[in-house]
mmCIF file of C-alpha atoms and ligand atoms in Angstrom:
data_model
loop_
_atom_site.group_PDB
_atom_site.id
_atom_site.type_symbol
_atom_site.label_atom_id
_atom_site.label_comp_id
_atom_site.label_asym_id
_atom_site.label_seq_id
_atom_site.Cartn_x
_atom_site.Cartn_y
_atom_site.Cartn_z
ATOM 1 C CA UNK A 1 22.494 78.511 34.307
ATOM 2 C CA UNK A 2 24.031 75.009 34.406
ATOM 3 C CA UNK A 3 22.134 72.690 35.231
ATOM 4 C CA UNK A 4 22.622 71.598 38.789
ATOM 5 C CA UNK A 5 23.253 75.000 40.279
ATOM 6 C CA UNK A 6 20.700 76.930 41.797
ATOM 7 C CA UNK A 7 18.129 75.209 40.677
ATOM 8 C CA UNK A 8 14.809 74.895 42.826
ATOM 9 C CA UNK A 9 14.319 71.888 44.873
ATOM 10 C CA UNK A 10 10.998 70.147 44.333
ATOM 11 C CA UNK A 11 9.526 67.045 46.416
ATOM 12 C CA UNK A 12 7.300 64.808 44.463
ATOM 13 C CA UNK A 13 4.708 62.754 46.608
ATOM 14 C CA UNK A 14 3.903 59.931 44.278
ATOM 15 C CA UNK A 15 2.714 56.423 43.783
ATOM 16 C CA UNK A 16 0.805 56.983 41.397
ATOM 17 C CA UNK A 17 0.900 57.348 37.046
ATOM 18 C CA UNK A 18 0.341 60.962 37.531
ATOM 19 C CA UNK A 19 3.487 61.544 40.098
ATOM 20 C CA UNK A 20 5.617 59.387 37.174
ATOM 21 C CA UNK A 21 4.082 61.200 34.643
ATOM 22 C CA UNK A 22 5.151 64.803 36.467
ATOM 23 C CA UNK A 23 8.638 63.839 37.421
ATOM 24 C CA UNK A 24 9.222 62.959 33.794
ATOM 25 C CA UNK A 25 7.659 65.955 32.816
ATOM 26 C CA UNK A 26 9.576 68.237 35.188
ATOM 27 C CA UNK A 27 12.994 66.560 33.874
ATOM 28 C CA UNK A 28 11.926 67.100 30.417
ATOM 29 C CA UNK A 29 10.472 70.351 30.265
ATOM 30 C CA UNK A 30 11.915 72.287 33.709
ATOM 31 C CA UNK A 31 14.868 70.449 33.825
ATOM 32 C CA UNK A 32 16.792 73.851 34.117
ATOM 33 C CA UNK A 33 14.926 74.976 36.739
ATOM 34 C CA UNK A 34 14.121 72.351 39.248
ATOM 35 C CA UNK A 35 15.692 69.019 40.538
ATOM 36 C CA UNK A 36 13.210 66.909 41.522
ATOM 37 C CA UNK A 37 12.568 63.933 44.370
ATOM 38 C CA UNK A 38 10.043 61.977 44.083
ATOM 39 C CA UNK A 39 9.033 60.122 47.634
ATOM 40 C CA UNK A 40 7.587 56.725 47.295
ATOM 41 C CA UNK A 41 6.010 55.162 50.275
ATOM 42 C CA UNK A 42 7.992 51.826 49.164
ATOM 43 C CA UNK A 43 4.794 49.446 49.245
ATOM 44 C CA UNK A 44 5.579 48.201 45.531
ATOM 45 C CA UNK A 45 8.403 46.009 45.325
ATOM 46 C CA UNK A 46 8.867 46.908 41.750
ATOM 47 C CA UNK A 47 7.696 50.044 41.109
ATOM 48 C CA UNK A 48 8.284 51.721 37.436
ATOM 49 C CA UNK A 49 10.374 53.650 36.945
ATOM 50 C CA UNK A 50 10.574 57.437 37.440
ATOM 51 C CA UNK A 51 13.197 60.420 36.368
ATOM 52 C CA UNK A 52 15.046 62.386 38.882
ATOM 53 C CA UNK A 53 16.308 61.228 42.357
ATOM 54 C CA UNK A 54 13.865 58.550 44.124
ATOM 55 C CA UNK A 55 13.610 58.193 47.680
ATOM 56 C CA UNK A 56 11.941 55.358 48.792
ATOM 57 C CA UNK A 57 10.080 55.053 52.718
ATOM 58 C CA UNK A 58 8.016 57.028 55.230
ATOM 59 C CA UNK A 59 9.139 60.437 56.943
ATOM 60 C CA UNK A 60 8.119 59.624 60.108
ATOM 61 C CA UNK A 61 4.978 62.020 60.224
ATOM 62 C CA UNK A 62 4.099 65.342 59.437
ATOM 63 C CA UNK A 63 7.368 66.284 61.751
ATOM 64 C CA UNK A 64 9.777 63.824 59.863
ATOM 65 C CA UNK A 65 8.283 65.327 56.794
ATOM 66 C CA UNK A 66 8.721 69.149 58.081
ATOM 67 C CA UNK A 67 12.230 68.262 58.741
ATOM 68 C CA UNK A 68 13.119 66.951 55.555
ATOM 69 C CA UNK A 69 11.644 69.952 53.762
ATOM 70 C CA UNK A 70 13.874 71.886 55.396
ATOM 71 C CA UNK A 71 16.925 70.055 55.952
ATOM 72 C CA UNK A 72 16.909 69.385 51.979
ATOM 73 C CA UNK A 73 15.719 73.339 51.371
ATOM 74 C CA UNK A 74 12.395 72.052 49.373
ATOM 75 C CA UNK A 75 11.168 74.923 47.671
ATOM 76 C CA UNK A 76 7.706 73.167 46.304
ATOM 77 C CA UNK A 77 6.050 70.059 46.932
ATOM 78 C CA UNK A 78 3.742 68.593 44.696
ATOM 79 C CA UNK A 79 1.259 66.106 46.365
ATOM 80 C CA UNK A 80 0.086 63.580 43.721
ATOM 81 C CA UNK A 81 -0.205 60.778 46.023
ATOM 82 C CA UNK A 82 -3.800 58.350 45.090
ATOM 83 C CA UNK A 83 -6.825 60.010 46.495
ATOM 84 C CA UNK A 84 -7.238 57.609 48.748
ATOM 85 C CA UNK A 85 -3.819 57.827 50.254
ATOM 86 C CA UNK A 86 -5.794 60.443 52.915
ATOM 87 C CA UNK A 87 -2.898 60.166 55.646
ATOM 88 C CA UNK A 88 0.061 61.258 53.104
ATOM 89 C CA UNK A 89 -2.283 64.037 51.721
ATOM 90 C CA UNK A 90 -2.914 65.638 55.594
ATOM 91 C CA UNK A 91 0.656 64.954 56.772
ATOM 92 C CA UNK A 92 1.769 66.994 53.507
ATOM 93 C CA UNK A 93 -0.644 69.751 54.792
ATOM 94 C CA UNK A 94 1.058 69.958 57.945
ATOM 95 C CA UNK A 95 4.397 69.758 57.070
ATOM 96 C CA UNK A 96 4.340 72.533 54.569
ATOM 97 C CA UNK A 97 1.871 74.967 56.878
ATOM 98 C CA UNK A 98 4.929 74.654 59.807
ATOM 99 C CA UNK A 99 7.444 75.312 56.771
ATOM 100 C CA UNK A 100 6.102 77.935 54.722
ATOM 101 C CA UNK A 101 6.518 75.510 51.820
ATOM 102 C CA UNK A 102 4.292 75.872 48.583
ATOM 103 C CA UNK A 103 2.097 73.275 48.087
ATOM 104 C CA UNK A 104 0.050 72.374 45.661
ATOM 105 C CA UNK A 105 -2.457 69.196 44.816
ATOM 106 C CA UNK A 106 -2.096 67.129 42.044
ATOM 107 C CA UNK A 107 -5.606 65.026 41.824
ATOM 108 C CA UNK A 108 -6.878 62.748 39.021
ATOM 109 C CA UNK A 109 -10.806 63.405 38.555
ATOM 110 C CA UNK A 110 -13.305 60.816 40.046
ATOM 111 C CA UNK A 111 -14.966 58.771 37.148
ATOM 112 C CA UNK A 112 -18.410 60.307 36.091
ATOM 113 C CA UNK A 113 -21.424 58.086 37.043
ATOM 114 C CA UNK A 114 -23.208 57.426 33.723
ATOM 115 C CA UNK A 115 -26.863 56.685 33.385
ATOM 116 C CA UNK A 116 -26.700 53.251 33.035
ATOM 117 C CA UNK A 117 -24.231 52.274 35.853
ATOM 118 C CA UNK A 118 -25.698 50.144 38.493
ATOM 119 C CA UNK A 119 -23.491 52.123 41.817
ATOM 120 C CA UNK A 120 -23.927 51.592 45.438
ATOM 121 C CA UNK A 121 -22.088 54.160 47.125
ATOM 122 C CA UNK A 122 -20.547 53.692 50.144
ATOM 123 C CA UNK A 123 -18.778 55.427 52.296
ATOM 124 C CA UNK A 124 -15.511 53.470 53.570
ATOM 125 C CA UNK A 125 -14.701 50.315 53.457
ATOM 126 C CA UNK A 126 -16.892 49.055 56.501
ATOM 127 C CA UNK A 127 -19.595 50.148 54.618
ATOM 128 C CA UNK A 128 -18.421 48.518 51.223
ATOM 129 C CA UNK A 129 -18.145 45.194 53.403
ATOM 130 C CA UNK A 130 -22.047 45.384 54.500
ATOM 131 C CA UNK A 131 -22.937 46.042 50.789
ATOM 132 C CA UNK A 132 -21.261 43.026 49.801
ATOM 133 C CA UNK A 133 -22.438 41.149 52.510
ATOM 134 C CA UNK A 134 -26.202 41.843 51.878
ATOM 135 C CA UNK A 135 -25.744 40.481 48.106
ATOM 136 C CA UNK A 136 -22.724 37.759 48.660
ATOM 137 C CA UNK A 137 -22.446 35.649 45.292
ATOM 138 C CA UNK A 138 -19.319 35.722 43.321
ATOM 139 C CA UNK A 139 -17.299 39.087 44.519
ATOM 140 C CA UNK A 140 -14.481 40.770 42.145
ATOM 141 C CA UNK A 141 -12.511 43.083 44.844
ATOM 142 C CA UNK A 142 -9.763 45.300 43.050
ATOM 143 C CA UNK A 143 -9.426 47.578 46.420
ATOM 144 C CA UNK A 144 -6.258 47.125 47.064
ATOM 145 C CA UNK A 145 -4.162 44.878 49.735
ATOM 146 C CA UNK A 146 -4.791 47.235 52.484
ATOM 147 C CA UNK A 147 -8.334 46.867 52.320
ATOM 148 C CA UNK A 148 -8.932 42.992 51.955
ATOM 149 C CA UNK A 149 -9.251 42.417 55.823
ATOM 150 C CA UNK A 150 -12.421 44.502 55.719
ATOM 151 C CA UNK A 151 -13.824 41.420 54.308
ATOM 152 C CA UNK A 152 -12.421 38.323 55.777
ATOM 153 C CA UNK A 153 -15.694 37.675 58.222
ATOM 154 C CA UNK A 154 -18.227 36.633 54.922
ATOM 155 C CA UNK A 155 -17.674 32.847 54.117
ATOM 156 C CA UNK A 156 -20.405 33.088 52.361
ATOM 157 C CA UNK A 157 -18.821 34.882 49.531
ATOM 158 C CA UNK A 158 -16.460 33.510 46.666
ATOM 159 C CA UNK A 159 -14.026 36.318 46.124
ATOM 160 C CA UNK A 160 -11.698 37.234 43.108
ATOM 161 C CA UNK A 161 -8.887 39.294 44.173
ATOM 162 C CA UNK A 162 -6.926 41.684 41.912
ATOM 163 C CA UNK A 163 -3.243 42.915 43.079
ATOM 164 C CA UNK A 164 -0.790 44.763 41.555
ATOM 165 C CA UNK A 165 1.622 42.410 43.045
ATOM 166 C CA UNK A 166 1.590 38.930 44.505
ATOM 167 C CA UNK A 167 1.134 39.706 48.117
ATOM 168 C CA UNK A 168 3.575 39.237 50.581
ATOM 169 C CA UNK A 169 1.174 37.001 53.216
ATOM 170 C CA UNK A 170 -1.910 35.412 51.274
ATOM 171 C CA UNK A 171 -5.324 37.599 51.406
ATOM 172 C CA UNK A 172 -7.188 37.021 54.708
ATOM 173 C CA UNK A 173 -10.258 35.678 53.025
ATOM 174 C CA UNK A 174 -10.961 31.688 53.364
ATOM 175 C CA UNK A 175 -12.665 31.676 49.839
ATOM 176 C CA UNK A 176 -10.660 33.097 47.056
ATOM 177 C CA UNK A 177 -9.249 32.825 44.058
ATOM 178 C CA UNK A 178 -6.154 35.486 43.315
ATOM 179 C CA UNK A 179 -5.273 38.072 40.012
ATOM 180 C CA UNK A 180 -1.883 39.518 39.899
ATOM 181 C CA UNK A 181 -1.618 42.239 37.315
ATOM 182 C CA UNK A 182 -1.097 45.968 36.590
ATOM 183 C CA UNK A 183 -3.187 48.271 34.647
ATOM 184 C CA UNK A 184 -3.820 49.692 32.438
ATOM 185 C CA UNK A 185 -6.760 47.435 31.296
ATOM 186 C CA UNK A 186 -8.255 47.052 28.381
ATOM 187 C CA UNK A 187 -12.254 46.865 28.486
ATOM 188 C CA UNK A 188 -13.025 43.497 26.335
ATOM 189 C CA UNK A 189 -10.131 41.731 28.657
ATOM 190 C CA UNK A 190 -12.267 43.255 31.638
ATOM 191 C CA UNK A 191 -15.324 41.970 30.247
ATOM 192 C CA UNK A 192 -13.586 38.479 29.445
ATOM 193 C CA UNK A 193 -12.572 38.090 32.959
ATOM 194 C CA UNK A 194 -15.470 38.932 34.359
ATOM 195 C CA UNK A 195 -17.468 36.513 32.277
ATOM 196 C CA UNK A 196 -15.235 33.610 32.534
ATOM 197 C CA UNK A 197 -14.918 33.920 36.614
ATOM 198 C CA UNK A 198 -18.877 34.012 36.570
ATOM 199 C CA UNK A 199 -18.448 37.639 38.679
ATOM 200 C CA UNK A 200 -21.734 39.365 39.786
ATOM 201 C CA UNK A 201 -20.493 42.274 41.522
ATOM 202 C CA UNK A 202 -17.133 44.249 41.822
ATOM 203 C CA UNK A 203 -15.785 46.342 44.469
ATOM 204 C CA UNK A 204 -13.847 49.210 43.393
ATOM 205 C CA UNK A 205 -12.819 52.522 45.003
ATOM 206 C CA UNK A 206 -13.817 55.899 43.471
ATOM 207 C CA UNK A 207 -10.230 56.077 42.678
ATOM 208 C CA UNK A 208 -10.728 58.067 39.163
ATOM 209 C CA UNK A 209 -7.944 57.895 36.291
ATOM 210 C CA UNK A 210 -7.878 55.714 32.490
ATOM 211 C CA UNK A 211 -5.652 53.043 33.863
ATOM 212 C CA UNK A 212 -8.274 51.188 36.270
ATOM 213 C CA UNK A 213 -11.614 52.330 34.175
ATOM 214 C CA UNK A 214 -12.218 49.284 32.201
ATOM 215 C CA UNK A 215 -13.773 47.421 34.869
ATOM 216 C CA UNK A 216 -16.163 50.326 35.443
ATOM 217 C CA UNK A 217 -16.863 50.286 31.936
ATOM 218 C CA UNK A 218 -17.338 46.794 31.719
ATOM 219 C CA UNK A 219 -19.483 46.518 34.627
ATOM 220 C CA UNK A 220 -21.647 48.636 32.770
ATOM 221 C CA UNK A 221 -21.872 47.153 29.716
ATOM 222 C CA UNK A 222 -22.417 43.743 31.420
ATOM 223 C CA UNK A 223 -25.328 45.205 33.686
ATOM 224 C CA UNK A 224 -23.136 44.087 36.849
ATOM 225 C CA UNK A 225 -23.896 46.292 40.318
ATOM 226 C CA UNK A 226 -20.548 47.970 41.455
ATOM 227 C CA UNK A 227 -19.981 48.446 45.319
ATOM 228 C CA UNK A 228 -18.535 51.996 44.987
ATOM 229 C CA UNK A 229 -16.526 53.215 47.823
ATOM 230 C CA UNK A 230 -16.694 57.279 47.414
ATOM 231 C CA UNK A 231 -13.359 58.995 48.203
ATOM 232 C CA UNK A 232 -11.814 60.721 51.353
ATOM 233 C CA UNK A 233 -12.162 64.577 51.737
ATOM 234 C CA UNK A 234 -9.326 65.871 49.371
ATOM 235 C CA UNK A 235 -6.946 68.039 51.214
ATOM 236 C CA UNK A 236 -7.269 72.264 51.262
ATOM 237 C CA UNK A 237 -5.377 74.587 48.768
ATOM 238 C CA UNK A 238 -4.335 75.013 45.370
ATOM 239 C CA UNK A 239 -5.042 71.593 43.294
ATOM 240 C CA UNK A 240 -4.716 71.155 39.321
ATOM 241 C CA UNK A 241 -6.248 68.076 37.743
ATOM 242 C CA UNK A 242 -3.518 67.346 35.172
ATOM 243 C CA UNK A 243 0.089 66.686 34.705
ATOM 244 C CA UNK A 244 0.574 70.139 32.263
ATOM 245 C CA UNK A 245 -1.697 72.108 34.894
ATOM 246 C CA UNK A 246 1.125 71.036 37.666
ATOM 247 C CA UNK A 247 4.016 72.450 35.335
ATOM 248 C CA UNK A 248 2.309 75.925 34.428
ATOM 249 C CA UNK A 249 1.912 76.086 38.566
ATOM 250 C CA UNK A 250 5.751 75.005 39.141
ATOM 251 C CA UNK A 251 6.692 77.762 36.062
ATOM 252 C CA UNK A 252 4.694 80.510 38.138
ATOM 253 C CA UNK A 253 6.268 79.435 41.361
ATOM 254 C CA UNK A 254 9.712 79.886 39.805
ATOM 255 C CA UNK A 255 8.821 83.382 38.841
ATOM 256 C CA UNK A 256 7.375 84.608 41.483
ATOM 257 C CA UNK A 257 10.404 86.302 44.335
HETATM 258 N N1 NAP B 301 -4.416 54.041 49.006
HETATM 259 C C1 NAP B 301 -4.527 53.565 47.775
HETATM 260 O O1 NAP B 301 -5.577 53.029 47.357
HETATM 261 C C2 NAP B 301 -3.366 53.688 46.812
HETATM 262 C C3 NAP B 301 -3.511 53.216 45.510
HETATM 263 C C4 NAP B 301 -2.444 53.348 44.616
HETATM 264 C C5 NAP B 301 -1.259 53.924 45.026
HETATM 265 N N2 NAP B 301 -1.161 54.359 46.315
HETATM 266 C C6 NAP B 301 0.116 54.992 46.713
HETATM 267 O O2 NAP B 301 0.669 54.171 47.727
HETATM 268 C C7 NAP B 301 1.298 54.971 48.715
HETATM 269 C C8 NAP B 301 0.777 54.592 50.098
HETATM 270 O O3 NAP B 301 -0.630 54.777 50.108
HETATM 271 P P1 NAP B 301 -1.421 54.674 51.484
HETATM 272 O O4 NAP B 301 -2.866 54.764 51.163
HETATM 273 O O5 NAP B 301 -0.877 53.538 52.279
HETATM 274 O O6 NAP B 301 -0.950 56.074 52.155
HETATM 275 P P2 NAP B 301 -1.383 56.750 53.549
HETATM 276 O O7 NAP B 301 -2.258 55.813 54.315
HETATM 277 O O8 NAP B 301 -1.881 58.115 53.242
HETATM 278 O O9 NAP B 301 0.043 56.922 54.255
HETATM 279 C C9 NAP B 301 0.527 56.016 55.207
HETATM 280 C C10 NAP B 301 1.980 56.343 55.483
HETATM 281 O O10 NAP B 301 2.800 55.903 54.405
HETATM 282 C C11 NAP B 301 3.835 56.859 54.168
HETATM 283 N N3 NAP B 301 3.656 57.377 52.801
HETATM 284 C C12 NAP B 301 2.529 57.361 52.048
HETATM 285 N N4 NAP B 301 2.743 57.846 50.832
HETATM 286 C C13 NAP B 301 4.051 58.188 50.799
HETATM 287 C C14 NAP B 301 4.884 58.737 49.786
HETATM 288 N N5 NAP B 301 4.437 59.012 48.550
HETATM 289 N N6 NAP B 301 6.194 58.951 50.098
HETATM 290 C C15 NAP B 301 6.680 58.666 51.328
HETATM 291 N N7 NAP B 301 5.919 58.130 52.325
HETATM 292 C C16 NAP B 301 4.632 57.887 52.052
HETATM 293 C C17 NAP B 301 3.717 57.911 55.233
HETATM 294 O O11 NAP B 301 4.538 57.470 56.310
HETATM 295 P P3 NAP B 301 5.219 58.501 57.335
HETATM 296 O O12 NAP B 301 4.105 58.984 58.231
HETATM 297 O O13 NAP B 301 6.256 57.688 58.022
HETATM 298 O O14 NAP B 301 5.797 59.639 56.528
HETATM 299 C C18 NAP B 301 2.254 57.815 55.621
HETATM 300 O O15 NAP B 301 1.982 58.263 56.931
HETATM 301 C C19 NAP B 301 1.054 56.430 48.340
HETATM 302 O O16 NAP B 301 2.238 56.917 47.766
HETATM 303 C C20 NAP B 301 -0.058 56.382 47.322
HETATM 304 O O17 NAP B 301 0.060 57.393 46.345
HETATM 305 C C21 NAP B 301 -2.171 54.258 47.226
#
């Protein structure tokens, strides 16, 4: 078979290292039998990049995703969307139930909690805020954008703010000093950081994967509390942890009528 015809369709949701990771994977090892799309939400301006077709921007719902599943003939969809992106993950659900599309869940492992982390686990961001506000101090928040407004009402606090990006409005928070760079880390520059901005307490979500687990680690090491914020309810059906996991899935898909 050429490459090109009859080949299965497969839709990517990514955003994430381990949606690259499988789009390069499926190019370089199922190349012959699947053309791949990966769908990026389009919230990085610059986002790395990735092999196969890329289609950048929302659906338009679980509906606007149903349609596109069919009117492209998606045989498989692979959600590896972040754990936290919860909305993605249900929409996904939906789309492929009304469909009949196989689905399956690609989701990085939360971090283990080691003996000698200091964790307060919360769970959402409201809660996270309430945590920090009962300690205040010097605050190192690496939640994400999204998530910086759940803090904006503690003056009180001196914030360092990590981004991926340099934000398109400036963080809602009247006391703050801003980071822009993207993992992965390295656990002495974590440690560094954290010393030389006099941090006493990060705020991190359970987000899992090597990229972002320096700080974690560093935390430790430096006997620093970390305002944990546990993870959504992962979605129903099939899920793999890994990258090679997702491609022995895809290979059985293929053979199967
Ligand atoms: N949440 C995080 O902490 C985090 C961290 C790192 C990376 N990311 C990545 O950033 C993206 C957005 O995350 P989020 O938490 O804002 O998601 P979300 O709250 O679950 O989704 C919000 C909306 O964004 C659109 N969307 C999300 N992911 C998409 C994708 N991969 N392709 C096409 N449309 C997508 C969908 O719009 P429609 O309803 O219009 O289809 C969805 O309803 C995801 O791809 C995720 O993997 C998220």
């Amino acid at each position: 078979m050429t490459r090109g015809a009859g080949r299965r369709r497969l839709l990517i949701l990514g955003g994430t290292s381990e949606g690259r990771a499988l789009a390069d994977a499926v190019e370089t090892a199922l190349g012959e039998t699947y053309e791949a799309v990966t769908a990026l939400a389009g919230a990085t301006r610059a986002p790395a990049p990735t092999a196969g077709t890329v289609r950048t921007g929302g659906f338009g719902g679980p509906e606007g995703l149903a349609a596109f599943l069919r009117d492209r003939a998606i045989d498989c969809l692979v959600d590896a969307t972040h754990p936290f992106a919860a909305r993605i993950s249900a929409h996904a659900r939906m789309a492929c139930d009304a469909t009949g599309t196989a689905r399956l869940l690609l989701l990085r492992p939360a971090w283990p909690r080691h003996r000698d982390d200091d964790w307060i686990e919360v769970a959402d961001m409201a809660a996270a805020r309430d945590a920090v506000a009962a300690r205040g101090g010097r605050v190192f928040l690496t939640t994400g954008v999204k998530d910086l407004a759940a803090f904006s009402d503690l003056p009180d606090c001196r914030f360092l703010v990590r981004l991926v990006e340099a934000p398109k409005k400036p963080p809602p928070l009247d006391n703050h000093d801003l980071v822009v760079a993207r993992g992965p880390f390295a656990e002495a520059d974590e440690i560094a950081l954290m010393r030389a901005q006099g941090v006493d307490l990060l705020v991190s979500k359970a987000s899992g994967g090597d990229s972002t687990h320096a700080k974690i680690a560093a935390a430790r090491r430096l006997g620093m509390p970390v305002v944990m914020v546990r993870r959504p309810p992962a979605e129903a059906g099939p899920r793999v942890a890994t990258v090679d996991a997702a491609l022995e899935w895809l290979t059985a898909q293929a053979a199967s009528p």
